Coordinates of C-alpha atoms in Angstrom, one line a residue:
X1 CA -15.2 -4.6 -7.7
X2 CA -18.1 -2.9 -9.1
X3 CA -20.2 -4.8 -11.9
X4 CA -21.3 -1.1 -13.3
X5 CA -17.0 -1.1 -13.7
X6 CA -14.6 -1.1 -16.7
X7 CA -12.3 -2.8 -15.2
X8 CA -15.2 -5.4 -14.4
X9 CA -16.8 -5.0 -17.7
X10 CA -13.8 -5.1 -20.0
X11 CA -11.6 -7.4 -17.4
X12 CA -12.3 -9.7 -15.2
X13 CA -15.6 -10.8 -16.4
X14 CA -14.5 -11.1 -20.2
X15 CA -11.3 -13.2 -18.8
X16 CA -13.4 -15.3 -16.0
X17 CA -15.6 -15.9 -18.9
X18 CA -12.9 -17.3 -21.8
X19 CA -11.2 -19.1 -19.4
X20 CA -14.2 -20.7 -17.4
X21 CA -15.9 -21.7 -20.7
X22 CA -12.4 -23.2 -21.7
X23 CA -11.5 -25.7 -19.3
X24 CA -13.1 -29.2 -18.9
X25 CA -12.2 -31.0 -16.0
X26 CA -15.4 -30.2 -13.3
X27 CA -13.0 -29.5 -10.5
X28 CA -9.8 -27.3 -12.1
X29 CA -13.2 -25.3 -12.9
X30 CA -14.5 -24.9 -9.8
X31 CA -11.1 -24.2 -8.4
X32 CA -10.9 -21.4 -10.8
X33 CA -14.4 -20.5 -10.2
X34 CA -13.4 -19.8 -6.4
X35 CA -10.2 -18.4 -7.3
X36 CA -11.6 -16.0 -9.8
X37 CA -14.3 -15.3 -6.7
X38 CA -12.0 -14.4 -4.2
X39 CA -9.9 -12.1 -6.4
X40 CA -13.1 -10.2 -6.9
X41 CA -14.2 -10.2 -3.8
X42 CA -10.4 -9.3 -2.7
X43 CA -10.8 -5.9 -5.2
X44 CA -12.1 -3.9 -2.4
X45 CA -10.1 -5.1 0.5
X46 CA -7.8 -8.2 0.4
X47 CA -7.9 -8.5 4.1
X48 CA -11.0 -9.7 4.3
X49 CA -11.2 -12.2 2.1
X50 CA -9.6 -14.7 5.5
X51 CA -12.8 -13.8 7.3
X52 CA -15.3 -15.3 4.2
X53 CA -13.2 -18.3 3.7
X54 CA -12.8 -18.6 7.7
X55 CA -17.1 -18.5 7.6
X56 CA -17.3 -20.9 4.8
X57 CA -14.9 -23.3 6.7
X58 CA -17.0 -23.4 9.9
X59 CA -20.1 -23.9 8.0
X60 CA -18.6 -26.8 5.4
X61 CA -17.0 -28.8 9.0
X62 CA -20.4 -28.1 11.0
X63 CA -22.4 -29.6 7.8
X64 CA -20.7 -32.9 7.6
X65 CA -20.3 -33.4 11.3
X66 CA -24.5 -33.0 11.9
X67 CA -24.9 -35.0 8.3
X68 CA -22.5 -37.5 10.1
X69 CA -24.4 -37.4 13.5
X70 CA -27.5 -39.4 14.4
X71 CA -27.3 -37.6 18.0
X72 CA -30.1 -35.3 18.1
X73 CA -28.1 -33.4 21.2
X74 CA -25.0 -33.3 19.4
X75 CA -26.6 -32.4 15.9
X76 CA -28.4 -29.3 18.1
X77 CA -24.8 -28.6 19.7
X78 CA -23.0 -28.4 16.3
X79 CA -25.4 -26.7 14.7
X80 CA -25.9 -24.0 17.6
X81 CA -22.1 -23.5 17.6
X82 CA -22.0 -23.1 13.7
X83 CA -24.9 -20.1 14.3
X84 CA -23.2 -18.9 17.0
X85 CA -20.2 -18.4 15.3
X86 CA -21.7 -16.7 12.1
X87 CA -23.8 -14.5 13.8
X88 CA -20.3 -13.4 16.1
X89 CA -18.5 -12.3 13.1
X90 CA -22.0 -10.8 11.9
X91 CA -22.1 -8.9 15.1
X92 CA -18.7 -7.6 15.9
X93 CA -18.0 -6.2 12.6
X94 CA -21.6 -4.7 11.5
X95 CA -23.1 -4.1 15.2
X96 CA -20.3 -3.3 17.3
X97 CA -19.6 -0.1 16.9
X98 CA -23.5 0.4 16.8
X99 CA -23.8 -1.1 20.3
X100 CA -21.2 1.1 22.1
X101 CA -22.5 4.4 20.3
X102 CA -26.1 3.4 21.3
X103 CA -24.6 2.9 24.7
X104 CA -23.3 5.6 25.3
X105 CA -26.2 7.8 23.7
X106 CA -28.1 6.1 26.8
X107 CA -25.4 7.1 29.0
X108 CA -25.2 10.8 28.0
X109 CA -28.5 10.9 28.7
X110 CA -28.9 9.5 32.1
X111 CA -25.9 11.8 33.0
X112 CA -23.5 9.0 33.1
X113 CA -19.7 9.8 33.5
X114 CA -16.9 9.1 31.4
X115 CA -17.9 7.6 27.5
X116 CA -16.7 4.5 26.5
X117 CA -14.5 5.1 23.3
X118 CA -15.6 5.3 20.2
X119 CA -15.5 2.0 18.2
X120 CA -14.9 2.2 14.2
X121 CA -15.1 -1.1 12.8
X122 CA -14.8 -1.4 9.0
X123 CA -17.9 -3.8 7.3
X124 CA -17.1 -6.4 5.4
X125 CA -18.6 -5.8 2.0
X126 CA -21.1 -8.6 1.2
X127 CA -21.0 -9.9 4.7
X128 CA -25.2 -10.3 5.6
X129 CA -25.2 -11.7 2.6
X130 CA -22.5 -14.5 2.8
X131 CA -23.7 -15.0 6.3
X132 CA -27.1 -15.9 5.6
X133 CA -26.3 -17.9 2.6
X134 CA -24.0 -20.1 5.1
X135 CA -26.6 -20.1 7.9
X136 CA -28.9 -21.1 5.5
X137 CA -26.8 -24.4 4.5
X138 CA -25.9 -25.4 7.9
X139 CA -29.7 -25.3 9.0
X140 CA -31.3 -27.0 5.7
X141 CA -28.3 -30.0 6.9
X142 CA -29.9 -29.8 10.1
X143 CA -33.6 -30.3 8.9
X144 CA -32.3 -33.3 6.2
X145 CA -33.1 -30.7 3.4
X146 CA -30.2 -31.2 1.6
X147 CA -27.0 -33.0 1.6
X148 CA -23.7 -32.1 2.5
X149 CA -21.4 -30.4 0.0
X150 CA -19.0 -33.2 -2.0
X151 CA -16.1 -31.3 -1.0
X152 CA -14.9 -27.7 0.6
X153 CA -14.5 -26.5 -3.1
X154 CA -18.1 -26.9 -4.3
X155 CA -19.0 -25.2 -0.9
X156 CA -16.6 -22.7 -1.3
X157 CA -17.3 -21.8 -5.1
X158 CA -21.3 -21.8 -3.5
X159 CA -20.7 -19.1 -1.2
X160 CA -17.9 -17.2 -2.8
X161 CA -19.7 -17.3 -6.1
X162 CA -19.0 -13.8 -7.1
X163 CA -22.3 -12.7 -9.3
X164 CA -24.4 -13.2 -6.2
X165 CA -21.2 -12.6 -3.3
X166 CA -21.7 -8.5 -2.6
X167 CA -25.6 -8.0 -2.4
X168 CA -27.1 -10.6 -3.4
X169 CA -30.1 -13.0 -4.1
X170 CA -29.4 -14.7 -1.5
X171 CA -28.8 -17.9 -3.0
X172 CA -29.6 -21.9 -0.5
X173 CA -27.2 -24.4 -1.5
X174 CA -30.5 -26.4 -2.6
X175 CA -31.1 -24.1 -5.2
X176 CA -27.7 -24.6 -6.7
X177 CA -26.6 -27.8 -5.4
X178 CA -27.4 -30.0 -8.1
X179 CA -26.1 -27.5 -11.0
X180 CA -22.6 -27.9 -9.1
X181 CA -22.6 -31.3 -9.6
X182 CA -22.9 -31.2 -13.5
X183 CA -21.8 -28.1 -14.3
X184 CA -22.8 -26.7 -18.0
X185 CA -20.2 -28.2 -20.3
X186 CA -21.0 -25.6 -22.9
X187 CA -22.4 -22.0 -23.0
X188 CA -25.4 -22.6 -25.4
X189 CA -27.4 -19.8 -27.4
X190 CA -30.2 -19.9 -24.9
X191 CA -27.7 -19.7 -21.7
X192 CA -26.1 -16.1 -23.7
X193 CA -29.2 -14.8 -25.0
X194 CA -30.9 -15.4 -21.5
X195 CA -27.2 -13.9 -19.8
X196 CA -27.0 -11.2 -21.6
X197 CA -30.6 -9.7 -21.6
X198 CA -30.8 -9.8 -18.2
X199 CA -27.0 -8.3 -17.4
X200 CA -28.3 -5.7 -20.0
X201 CA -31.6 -5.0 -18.7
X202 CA -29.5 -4.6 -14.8
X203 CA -27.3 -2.3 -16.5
X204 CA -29.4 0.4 -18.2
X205 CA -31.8 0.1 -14.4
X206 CA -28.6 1.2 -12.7
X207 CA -26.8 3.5 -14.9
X208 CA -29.5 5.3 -17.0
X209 CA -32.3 5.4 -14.1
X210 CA -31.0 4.8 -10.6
X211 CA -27.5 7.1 -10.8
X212 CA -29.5 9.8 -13.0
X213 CA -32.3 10.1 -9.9
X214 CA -29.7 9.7 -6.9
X215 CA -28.1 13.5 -7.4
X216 CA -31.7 15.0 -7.8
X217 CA -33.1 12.5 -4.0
X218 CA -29.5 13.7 -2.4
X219 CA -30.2 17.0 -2.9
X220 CA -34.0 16.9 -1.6
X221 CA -33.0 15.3 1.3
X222 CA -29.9 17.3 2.0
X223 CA -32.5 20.3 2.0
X224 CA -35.0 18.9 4.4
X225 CA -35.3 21.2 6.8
X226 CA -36.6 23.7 3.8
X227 CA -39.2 21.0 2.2
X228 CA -42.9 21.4 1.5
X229 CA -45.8 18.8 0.9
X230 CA -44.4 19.1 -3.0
X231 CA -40.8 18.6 -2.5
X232 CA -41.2 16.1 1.1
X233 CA -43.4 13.7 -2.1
X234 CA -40.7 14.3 -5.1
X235 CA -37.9 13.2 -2.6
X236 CA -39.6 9.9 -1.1
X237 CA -41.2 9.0 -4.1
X238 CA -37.8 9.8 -6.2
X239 CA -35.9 7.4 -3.6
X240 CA -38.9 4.5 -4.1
X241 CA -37.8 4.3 -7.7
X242 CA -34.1 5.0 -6.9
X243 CA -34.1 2.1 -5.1
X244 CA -36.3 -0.3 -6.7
X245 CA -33.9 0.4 -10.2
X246 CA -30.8 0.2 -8.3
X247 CA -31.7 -3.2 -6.5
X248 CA -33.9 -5.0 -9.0
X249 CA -31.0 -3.6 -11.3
X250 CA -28.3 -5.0 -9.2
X251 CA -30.0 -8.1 -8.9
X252 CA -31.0 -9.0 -12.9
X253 CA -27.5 -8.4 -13.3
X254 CA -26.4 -11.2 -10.7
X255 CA -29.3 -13.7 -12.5
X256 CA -27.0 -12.6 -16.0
X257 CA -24.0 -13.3 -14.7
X258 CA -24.9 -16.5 -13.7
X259 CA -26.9 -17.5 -16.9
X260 CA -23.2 -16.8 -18.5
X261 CA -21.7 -18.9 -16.1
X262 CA -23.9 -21.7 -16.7
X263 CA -26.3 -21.4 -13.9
X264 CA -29.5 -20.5 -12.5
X265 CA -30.3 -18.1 -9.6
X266 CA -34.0 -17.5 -8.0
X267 CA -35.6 -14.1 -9.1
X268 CA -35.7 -11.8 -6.5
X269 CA -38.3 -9.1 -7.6
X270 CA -41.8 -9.3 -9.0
X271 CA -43.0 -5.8 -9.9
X272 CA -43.8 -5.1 -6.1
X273 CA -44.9 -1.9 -6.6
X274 CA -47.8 -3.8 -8.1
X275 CA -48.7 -5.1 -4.7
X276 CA -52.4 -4.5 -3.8
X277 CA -51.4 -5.0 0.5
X278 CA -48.0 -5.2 2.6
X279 CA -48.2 -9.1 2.7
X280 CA -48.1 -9.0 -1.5
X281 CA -45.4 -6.8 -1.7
X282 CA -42.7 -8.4 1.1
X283 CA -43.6 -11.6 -1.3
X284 CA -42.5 -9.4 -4.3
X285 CA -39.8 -7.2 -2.8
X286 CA -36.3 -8.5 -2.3
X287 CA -37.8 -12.0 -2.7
X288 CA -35.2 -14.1 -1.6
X289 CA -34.7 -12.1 1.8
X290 CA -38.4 -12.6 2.5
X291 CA -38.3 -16.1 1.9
X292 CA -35.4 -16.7 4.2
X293 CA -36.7 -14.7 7.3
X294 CA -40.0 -16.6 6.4
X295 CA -38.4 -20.0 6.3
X296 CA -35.0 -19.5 9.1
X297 CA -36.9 -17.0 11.2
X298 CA -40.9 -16.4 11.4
X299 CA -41.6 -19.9 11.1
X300 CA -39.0 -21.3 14.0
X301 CA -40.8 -18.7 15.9
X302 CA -44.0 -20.5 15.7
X303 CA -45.1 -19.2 12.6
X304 CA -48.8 -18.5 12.3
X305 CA -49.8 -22.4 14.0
X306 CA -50.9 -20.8 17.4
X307 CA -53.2 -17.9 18.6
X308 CA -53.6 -14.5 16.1
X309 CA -52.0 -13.1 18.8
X310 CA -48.4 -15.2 18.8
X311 CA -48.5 -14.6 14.9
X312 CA -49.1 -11.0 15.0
X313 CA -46.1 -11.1 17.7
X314 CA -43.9 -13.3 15.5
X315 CA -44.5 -11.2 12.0
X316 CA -43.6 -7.9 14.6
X317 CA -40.1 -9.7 15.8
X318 CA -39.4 -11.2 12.0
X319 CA -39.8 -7.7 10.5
X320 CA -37.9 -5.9 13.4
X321 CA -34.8 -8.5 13.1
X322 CA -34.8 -8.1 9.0
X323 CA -34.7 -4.0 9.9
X324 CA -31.4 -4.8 11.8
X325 CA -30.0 -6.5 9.3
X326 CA -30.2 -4.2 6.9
X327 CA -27.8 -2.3 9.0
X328 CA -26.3 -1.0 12.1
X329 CA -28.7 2.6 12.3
X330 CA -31.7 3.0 14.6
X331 CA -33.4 3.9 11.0
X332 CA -33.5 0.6 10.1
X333 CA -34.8 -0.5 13.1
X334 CA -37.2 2.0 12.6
X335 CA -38.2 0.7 9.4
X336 CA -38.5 -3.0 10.3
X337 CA -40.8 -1.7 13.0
X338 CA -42.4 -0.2 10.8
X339 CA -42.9 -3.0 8.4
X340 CA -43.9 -4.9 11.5
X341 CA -46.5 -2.8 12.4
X342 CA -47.8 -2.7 8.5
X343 CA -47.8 -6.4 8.6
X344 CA -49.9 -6.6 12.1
X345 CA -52.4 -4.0 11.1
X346 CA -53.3 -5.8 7.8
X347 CA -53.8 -9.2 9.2
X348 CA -55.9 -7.6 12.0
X349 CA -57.6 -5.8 9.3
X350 CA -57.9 -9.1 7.1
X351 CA -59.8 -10.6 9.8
X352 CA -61.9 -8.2 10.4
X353 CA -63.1 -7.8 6.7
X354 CA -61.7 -4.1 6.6
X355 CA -58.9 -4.9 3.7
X356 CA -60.1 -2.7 0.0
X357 CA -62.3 -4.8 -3.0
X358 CA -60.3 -2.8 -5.5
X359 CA -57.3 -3.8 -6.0
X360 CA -56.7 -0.1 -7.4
X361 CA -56.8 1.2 -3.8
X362 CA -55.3 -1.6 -2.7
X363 CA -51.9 -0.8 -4.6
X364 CA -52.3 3.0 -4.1
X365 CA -52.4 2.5 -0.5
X366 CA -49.8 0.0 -0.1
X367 CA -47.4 2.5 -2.1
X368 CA -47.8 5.4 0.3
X369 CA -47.3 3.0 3.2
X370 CA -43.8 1.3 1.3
X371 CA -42.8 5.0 0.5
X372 CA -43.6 6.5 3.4
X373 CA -41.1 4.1 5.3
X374 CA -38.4 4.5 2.6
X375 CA -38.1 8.0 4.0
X376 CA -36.7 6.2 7.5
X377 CA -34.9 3.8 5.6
X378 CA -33.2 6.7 3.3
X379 CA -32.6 9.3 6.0
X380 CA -29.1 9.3 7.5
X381 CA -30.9 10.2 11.2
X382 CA -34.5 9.7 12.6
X383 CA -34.6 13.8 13.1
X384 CA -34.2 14.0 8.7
X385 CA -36.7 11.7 8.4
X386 CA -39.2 13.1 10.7
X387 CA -38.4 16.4 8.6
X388 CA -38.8 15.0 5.3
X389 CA -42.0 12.8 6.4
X390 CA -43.6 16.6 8.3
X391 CA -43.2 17.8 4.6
X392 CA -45.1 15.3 3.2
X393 CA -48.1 15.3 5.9
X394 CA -48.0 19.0 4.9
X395 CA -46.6 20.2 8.0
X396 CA -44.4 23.2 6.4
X397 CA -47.3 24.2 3.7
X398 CA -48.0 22.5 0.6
X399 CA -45.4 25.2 -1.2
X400 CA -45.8 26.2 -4.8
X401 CA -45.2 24.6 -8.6
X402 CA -42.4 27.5 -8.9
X403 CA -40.6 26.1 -6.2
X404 CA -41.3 21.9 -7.3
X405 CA -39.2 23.1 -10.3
X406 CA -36.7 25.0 -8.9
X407 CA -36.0 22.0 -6.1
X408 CA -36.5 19.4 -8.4
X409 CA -36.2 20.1 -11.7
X410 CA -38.5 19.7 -14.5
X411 CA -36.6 17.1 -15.8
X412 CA -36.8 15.0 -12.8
X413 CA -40.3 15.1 -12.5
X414 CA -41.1 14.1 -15.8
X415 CA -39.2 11.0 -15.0
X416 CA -40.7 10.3 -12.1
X417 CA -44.1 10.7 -13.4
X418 CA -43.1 8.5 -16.1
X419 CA -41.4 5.6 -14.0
X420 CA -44.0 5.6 -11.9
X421 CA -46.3 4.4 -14.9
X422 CA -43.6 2.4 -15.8
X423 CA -43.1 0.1 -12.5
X424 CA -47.4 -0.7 -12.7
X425 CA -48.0 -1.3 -16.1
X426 CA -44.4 -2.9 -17.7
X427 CA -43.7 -6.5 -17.1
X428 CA -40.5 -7.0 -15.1
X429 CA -37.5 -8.3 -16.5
X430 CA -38.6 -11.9 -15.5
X431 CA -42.1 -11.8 -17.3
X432 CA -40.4 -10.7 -20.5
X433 CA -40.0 -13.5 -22.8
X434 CA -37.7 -12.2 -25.9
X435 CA -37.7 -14.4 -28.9
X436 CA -34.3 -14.5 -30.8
X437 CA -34.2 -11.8 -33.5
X438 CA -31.8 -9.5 -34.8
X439 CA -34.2 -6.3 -33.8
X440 CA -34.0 -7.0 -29.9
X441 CA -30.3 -7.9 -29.9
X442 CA -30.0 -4.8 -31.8
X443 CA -32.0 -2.4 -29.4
X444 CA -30.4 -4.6 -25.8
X445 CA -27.2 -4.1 -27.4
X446 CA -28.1 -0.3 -28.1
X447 CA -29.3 0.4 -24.5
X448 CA -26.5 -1.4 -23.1
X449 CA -23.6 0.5 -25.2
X450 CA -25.9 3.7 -23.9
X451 CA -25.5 2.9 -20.1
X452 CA -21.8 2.4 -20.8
X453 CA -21.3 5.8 -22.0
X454 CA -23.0 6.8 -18.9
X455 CA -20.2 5.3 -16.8
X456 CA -17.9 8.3 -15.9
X457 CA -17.4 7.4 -12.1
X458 CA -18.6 4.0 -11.3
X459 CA -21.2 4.7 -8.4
X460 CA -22.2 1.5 -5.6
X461 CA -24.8 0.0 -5.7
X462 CA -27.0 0.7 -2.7
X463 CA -27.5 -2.6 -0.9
X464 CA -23.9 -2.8 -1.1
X465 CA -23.5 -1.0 2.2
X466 CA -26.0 -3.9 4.0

């Protein structure tokens, strides 16, 4: 179920809310709160809804029994199992197919004989998500972070909790831990107001800005082999702001949804297209990812406690493992080596002085860097992208204004131009502090009833298909 839905807009989410708001006894809520979750979650495919609540059970069991344990070998075994397990449903159903089509590329190549067969694996919508929000519980027990959950139902309405389920934040049971112990026992002005600017502001980001740039990007990059310096820069810098309004939008809505449920969810953007170096903007972009392969992943591998060059290998690895989970395509993998190699270079040049003063430059550069890999991380195959990025080096002519307009379209330029000012000089959703007054429930509610008109063919949201 889509959030940018009617069904979800005029259905579910005015019934969840009526009837979640209505009863009173802290468990027949959270019962329906899980319920409600899994029926959402079910929307898209009911036969997947066994595999989350089979992940949730093996990480609620494996929490108690290492919260139970004071054997340091059996806490390890337990909690190695619980991984292991995760990261097996991970893998079969987003890698495998990837694996045997990567093998046999290899294969071909070598001259190898008979291919193995083709494996098509349908991906669990949601799933990296889920999964690291699990992994993330099972290891905090581990490190005596946080405490087991009371019972399988406040884990369960953790993980299953639909406003963050499909594409996150990607919500620790420590940030929300203590909020399902005393749940809200009333939505209060300041819980709506708070709900519904942000589910507003997500709307209008998806609907008026993201789905009105995505025809214009498709149709660059489905012409790449016939780009120019012009056109190669409208289509990766229309796809930077596709993105960023699709995601942040996705993800303001999740923090809305939640505020109308009566809880509180970690922002997960901070105007990173502000950032003045790579290391400022994975601490702005998709926030709550970079804090968990910071926290579960960079720092387990030693972090930056030994020699520059073990960090600069750990940052490389962290970075080429959070490409891969983004999904199962060599252009991801691509792009997290790319990131890696970003992240290396700056802390080489950090230490060597080289980094700009001006924090100007700083951001420009940073920019072209993030935009320049969004072309790998857009492109359906490394051959598109090397097209699209040979445009943009100037590699097919810098083409003519004529031909901008004809490609792009006026229109679409205009906008990009004008988001572009927008994204460095607006504050973000979560630096905007609205006081309560008839004139800005007036215009949110304007905007909103805008997007909705808008909503002919409800589109997904990007990060739905990681």
């Amino acid at each position: 179920m889509l959030f940018n839905s009617y069904v979800f807009l005029f259905a579910f989410l005015p019934v969840v809310l009526v009837v979640w708001w209505a009863l009173r006894p802290p468990t027949l809520r959270l019962t329906f709160l899980a319920l409600a979750s899994y029926f959402f979650y079910g929307w898209w495919n009911w036969h997947f809804v066994p595999l989350l609540i089979a992940s949730t059970s093996v990480d609620f069991v494996s929490g108690h029994m290492i919260s139970r344990s004071d054997d340091p070998r059996r806490r390890k075994i337990v909690l190695a199992t619980a991984l292991s397990i995760n990261l097996a449903f991970l893998g079969y159903f987003k890698y495998a197919g990837f694996f045997v089509d990567s093998v046999d590329g290899i294969g071909s190549w070598f001259g190898a004989g008979e291919a193995i067969p083709a494996l098509h694996v349908v991906l669990p919508i949601g799933i990296s998500f889920y999964t690291f929000n699990s992994m993330s519980y099972t290891i905090d027990i581990y490190r005596r972070l946080v405490e087991p959950a009371r019972n399988f139902l406040h884990y369960a309405a953790f993980v299953s909790l639909f406003p963050h389920l499909i594409a996150g934040p990607i919500v620790r049971y420590s940030d929300i831990d203590q909020q399902l112990r005393a749940l809200e026992p009333r939505l209060t002005s300041k819980l709506a107001s708070s709900g519904l600017f942000f589910f507003c502001c997500g709307l209008v980001k998806k609907l008026v800005i993201a789905d009105e740039l995505a025809p214009h990007v498709s149709n660059l990059f489905g012409n790449h082999a016939h780009l120019h310096l012009m056109t190669g820069w409208a289509a990766a810098l229309g796809y930077s702001l596709q993105l960023y309004f699709d995601f942040s939008g996705y993800s303001d809505m999740a923090v809305g949804l939640a505020f109308l449920l009566g809880f509180r969810f970690p922002q997960n953007f901070n105007s990173p297209y502000q950032s003045v170096n790579i290391s400022d903007f994975w601490r702005r972009w998709h926030m709550s990812l970079s804090f968990w392969l910071r926290d579960y992943l960079f720092i387990p591998l030693g972090g930056s406690r030994g020699s520059r060059a073990a960090t600069l290998r750990n940052l490389f690895i962290t970075m080429f493992l959070g490409g891969l989970w983004h999904g199962a395509a060599w252009t991801f993998v691509v792009w997290g080596l790319i990131h890696g190699a970003y992240l290396v270079i700056h802390n080489l040049a950090r230490g060597a002085g080289l980094t700009p003063r001006s924090p100007i430059v700083g951001r420009a550069i940073t920019y072209v860097c993030v935009v320049a890999a969004f072309v790998v991380f857009r492109a359906p195959t490394l051959s598109v992208a090397g097209d699209v990025l040979g445009a943009m080096a100037g590699l097919r002519g810098l083409g003519t204004l004529h031909d901008l307009r004809v490609s792009a379209g006026s229109a679409f330029l205009l906008e990009v131009l004008g988001l572009l000012v927008f994204v460095n000089v607006v504050p973000n959703t979560w630096q905007i502090k609205l006081e309560p007054r008839f004139r800005h429930g007036l215009a949110i509610g304007f905007a909103a009833g805008f997007a909705v008109l808008l909503l002919a063919q409800p589109s997904p949201f990007i990060y739905f298909q990681f």
